[in-house]
Structure formats: structure tokens, C-alpha cells
JSON list of C-alpha atoms in Angstrom, two decimals:
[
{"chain": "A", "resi": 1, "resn": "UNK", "atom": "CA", "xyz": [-0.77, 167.52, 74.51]},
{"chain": "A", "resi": 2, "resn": "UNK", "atom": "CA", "xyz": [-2.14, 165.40, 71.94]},
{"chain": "A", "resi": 3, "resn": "UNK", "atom": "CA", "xyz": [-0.45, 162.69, 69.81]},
{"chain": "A", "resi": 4, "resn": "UNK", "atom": "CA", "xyz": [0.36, 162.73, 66.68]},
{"chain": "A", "resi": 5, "resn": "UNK", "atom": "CA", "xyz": [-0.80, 159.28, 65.43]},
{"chain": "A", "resi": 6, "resn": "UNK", "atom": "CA", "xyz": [-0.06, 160.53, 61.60]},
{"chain": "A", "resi": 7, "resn": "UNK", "atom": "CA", "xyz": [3.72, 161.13, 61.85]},
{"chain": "A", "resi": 8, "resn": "UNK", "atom": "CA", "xyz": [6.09, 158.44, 59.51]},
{"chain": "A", "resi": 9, "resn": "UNK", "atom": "CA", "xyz": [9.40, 157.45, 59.53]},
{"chain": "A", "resi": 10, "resn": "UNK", "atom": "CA", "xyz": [12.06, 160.13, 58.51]},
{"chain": "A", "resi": 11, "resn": "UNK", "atom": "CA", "xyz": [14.21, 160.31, 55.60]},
{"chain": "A", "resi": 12, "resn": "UNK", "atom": "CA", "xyz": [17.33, 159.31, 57.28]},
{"chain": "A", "resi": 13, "resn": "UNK", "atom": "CA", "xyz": [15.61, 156.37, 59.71]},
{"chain": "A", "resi": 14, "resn": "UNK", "atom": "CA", "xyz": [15.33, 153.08, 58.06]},
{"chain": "A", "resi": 15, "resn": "UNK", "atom": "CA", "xyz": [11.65, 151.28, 57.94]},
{"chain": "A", "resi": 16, "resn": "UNK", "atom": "CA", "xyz": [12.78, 148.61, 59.83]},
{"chain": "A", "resi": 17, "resn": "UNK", "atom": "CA", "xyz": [14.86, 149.03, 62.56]},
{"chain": "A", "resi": 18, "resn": "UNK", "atom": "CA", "xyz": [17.04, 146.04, 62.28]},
{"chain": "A", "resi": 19, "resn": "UNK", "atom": "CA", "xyz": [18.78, 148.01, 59.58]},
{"chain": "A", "resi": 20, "resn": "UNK", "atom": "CA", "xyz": [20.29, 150.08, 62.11]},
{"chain": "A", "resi": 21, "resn": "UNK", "atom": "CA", "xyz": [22.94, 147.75, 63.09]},
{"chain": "A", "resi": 22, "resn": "UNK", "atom": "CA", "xyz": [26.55, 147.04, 60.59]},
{"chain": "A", "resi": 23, "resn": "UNK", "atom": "CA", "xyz": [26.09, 145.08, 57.97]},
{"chain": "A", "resi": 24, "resn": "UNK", "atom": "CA", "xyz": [28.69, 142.94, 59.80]},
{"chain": "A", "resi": 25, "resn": "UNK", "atom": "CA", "xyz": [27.11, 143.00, 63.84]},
{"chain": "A", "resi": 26, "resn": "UNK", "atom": "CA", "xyz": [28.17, 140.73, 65.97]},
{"chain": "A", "resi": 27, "resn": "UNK", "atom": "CA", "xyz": [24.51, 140.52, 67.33]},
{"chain": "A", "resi": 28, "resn": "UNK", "atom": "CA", "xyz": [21.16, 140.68, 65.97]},
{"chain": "A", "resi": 29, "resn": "UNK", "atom": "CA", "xyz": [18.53, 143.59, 67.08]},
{"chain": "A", "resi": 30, "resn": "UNK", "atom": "CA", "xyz": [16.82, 140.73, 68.91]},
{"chain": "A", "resi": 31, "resn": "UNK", "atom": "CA", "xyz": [20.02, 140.33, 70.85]},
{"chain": "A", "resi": 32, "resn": "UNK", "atom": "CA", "xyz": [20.35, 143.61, 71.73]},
{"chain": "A", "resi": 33, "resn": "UNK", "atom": "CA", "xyz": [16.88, 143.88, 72.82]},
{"chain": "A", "resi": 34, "resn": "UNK", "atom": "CA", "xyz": [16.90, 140.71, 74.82]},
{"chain": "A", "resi": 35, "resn": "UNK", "atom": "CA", "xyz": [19.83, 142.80, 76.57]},
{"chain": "A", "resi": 36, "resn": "UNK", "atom": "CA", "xyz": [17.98, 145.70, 77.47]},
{"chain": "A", "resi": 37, "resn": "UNK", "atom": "CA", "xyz": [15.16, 143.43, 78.69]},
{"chain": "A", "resi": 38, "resn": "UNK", "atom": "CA", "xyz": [17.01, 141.77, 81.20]},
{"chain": "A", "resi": 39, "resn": "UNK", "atom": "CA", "xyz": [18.84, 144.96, 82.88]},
{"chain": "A", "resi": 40, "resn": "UNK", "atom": "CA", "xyz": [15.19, 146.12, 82.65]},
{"chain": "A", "resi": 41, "resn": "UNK", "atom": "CA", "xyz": [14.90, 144.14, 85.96]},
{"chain": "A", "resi": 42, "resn": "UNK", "atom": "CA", "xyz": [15.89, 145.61, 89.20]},
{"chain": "A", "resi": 43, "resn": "UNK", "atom": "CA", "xyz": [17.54, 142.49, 90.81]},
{"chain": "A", "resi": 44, "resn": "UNK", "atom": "CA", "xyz": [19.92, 142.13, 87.46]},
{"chain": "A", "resi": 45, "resn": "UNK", "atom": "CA", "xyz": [19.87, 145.70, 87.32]},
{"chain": "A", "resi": 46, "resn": "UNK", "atom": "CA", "xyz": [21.67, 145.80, 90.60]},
{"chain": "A", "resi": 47, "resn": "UNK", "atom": "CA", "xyz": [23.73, 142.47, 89.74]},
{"chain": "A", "resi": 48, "resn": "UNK", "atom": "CA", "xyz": [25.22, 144.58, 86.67]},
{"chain": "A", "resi": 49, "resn": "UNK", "atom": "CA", "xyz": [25.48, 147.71, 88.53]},
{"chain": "A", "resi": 50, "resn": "UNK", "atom": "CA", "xyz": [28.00, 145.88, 90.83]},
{"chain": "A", "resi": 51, "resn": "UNK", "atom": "CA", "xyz": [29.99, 143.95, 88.82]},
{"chain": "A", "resi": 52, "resn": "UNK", "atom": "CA", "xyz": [30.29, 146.91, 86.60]},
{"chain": "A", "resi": 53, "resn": "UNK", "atom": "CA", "xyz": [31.86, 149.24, 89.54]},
{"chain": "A", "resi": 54, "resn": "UNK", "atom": "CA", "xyz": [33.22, 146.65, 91.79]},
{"chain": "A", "resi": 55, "resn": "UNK", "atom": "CA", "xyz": [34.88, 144.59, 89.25]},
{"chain": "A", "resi": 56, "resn": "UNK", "atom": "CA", "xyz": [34.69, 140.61, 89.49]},
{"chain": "A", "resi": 57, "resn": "UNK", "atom": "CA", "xyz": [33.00, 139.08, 92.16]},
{"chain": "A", "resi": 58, "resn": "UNK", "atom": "CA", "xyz": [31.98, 135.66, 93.61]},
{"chain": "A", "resi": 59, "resn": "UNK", "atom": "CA", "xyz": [28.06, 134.31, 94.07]},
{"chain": "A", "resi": 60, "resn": "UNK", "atom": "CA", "xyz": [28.62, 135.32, 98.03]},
{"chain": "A", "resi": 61, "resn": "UNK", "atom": "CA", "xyz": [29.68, 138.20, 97.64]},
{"chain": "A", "resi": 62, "resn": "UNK", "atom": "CA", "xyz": [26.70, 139.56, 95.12]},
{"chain": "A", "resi": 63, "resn": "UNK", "atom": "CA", "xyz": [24.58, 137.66, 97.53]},
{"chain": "A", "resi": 64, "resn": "UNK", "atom": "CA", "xyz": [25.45, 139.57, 100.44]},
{"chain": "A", "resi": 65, "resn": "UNK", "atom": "CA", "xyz": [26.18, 142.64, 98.88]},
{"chain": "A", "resi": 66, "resn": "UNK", "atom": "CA", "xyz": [22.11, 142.81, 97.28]},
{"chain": "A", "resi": 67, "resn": "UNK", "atom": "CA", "xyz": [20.23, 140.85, 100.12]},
{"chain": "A", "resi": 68, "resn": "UNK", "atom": "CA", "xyz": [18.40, 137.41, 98.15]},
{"chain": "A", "resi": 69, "resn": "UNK", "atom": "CA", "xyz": [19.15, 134.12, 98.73]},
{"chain": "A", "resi": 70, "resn": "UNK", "atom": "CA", "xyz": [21.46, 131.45, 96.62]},
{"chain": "A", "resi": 71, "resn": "UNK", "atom": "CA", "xyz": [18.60, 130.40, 94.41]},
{"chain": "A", "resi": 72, "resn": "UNK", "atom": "CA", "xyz": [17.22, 133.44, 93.32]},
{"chain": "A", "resi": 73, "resn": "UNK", "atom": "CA", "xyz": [20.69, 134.85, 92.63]},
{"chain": "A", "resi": 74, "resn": "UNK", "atom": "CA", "xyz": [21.89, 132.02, 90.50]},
{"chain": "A", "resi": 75, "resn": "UNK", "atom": "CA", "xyz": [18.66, 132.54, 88.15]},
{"chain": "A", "resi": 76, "resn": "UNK", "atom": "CA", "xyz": [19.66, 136.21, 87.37]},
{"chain": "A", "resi": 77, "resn": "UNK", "atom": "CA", "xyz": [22.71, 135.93, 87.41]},
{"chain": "A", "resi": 78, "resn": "UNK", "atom": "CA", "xyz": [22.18, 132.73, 84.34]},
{"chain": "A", "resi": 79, "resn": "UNK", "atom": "CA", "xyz": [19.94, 135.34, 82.67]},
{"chain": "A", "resi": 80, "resn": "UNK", "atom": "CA", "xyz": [22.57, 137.79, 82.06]},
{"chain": "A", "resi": 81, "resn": "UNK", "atom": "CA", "xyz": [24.99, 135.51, 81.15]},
{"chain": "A", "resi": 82, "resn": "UNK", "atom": "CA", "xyz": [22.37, 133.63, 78.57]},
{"chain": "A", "resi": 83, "resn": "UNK", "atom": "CA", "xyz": [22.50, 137.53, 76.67]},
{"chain": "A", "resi": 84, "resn": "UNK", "atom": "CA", "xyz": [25.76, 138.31, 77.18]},
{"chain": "A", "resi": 85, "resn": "UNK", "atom": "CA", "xyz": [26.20, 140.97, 79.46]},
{"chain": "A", "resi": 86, "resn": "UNK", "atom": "CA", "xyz": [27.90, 139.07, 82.11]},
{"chain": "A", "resi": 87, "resn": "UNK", "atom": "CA", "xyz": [30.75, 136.29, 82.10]},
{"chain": "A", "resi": 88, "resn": "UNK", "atom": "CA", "xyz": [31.49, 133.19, 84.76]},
{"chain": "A", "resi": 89, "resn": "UNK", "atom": "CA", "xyz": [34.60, 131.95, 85.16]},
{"chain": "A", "resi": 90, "resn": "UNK", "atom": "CA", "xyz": [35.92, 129.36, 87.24]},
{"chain": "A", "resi": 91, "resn": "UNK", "atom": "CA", "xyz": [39.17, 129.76, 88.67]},
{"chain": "A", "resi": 92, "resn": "UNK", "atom": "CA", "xyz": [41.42, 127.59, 91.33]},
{"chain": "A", "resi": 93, "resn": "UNK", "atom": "CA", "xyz": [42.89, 130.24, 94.48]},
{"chain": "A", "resi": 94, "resn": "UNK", "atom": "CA", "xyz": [46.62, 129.81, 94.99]},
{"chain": "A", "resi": 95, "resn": "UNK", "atom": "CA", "xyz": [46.98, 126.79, 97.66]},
{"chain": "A", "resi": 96, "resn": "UNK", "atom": "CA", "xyz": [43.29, 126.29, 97.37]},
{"chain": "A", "resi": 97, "resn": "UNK", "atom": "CA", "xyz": [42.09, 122.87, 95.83]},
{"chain": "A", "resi": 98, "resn": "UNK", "atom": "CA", "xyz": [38.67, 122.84, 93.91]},
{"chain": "A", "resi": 99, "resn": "UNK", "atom": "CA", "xyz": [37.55, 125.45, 91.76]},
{"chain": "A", "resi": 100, "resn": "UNK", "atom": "CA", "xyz": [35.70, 129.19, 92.61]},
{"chain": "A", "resi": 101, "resn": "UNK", "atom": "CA", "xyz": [33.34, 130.53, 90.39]},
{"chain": "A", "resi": 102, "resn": "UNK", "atom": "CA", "xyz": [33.56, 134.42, 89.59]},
{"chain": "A", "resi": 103, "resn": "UNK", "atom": "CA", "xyz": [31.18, 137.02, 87.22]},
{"chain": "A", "resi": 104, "resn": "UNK", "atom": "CA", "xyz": [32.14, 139.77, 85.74]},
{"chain": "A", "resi": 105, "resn": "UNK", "atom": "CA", "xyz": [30.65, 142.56, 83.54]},
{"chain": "A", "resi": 106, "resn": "UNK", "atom": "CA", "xyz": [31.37, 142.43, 79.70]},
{"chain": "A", "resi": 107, "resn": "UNK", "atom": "CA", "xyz": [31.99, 145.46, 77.16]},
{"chain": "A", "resi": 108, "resn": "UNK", "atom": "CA", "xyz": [28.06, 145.11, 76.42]},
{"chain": "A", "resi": 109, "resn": "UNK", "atom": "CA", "xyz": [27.08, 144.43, 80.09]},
{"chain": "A", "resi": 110, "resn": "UNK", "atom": "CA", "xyz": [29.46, 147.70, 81.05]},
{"chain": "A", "resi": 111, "resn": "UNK", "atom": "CA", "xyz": [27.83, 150.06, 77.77]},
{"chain": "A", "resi": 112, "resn": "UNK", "atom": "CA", "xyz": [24.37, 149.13, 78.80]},
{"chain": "A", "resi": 113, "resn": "UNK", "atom": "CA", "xyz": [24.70, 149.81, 82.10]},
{"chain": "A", "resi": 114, "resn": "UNK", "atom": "CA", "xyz": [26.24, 152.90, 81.39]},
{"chain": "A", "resi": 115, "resn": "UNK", "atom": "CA", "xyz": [25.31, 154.74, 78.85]},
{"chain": "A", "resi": 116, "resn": "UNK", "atom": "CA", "xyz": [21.62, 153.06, 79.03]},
{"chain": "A", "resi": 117, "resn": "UNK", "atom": "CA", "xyz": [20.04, 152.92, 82.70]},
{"chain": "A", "resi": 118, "resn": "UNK", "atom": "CA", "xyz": [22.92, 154.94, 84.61]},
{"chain": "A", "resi": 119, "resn": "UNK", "atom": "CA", "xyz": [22.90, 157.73, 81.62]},
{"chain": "A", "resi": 120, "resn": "UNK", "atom": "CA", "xyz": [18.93, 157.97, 81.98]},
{"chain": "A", "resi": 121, "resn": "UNK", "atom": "CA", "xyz": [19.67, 158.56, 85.93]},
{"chain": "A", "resi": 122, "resn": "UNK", "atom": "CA", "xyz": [22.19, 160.90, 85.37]},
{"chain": "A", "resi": 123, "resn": "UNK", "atom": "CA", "xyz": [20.17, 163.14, 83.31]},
{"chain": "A", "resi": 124, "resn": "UNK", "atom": "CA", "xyz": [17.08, 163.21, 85.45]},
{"chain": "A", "resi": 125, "resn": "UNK", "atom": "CA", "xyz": [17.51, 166.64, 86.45]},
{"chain": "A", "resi": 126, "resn": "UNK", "atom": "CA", "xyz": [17.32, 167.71, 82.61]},
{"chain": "A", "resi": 127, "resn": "UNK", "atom": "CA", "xyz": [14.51, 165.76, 81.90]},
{"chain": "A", "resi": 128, "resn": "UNK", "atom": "CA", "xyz": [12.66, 166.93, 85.53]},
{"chain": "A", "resi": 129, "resn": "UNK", "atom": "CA", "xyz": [13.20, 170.55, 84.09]},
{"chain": "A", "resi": 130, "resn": "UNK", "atom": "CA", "xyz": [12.76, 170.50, 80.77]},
{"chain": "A", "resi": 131, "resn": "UNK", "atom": "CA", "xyz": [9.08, 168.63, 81.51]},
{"chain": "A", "resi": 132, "resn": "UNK", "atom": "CA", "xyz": [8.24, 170.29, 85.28]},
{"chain": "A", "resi": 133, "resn": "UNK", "atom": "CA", "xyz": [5.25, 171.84, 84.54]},
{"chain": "A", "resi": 134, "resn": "UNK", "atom": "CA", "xyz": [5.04, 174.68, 87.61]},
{"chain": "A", "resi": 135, "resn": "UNK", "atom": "CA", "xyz": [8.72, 175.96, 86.57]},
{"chain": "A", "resi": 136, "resn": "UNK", "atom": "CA", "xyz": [6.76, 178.31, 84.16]},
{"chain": "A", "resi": 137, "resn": "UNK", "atom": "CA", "xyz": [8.90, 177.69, 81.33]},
{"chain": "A", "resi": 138, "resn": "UNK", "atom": "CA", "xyz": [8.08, 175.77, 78.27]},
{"chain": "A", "resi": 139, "resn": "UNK", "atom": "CA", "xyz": [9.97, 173.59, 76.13]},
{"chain": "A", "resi": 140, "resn": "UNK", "atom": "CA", "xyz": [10.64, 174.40, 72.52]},
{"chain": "A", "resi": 141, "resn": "UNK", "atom": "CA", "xyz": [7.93, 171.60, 71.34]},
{"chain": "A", "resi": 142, "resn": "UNK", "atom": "CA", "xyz": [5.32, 173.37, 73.37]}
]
């Protein structure tokens, strides 16, 4: 199927894509992007994808749950808080002294995950038949 190198933007889709977003967003396309990029990796991937269905959760427990040591955890888990889809807090357990440190997803972390990567899985099976080649059917842009 060849390309069609010659196509423009539409009517209704802006020339620059920034001018999607509100004219009052709380974050720039660069932000958003920046948030996509780092779920695009599979250890944050799965960091997200836990805190997102388990709820909050301590450094040892995301370390044991996914398998990598201390160090390496600690740097994802500072990349997805430096874009915002994760938040630490710091907490002191009843009749514990010191303080415990806890992530959890935020609304951004939670709507990427889900209705970006996780939707994408989800519809696999659409996308496997509407492009499977030895089904013998063709899709309407064929």
C-alpha cells in the first residue's frame, strides 16, 4: 500500500498541534508528550500499571512486586513523578517513629495508563482483524 506523502492537514485540525489543548490547560503539549514518553518505557510502564490497580504502594513493595533492584527503581519511579503522572508522599505509621515514603498514580498517570497503553491492548483483537491479511476480508481503505 503506498503512502500518500501529498495529503495536508484537514479543515477541522489545527496546523499546529499545540492548538489542540484549552486555551486555559493546565499543561503544555510538551508536557503531555513528555508523559507519554515516559509510560513509553516498560519498567515505568509496569510501575504505573501497579499503582494504578493496586492503589498506593511503598518502594518495597513495587520492588518486589516488578523484580529490579532499589537503584534502578528509584530512577523511574523520579521520572514519573518529574511529569506528573505519579505522586510521593511521606507519611508517619500509627506507633511508628520516622517517616514511610508511598507513590501513587495521579488523574493523568491513571488516564494515560488507561485510556492510552491499556486501551491500545484492549483493542488488539480489532486492530489484529481489521489488518490480518489471510482473514480474506478487506478493510474499507483497501
Amino acid at each position: 500500500m503506498a503512502t500518500d506523502h501529498t495529503r495536508t492537514v484537514g479543515d477541522d485540525a489545527p496546523d499546529d498541534p499545540a492548538d489542540l489543548l484549552p486555551k486555559e490547560s493546565v499543561l503544555s503539549l510538551d508536557e503531555y508528550l513528555a508523559m507519554h514518553a515516559a509510560v513509553g518505557h516498560r519498567t515505568r510502564y509496569e510501575v504505573l500499571y501497579r499503582l494504578v490497580h493496586s492503589g498506593e504502594l511503598s518502594p518495597k513493595e513495587l520492588e518486589n512486586a516488578i523484580g529490579i533492584d532499589d537503584s534502578t527503581l528509584h530512577y523511574h519511579l523520579n521520572e514519573l513523578v518529574d511529569v506528573g503522572l505519579i505522586e510521593k508522599r511521606q507519611r508517619t505509621e500509627r506507633g511508628q517513629d520516622g517517616l514511610y515514603t508511598y507513590y501513587r498514580a495521579t488523574v493523568f498517570g491513571e488516564v494515560v495508563l488507561t485510556d492510552g497503553v491499556d486501551e491500545l491492548i484492549r483493542g488488539e483483537q480489532s486492530f489484529e482483524a481489521l489488518y490480518d491479511s489471510t482473514s480474506g476480508r478487506t478493510s474499507e481503505r483497501e
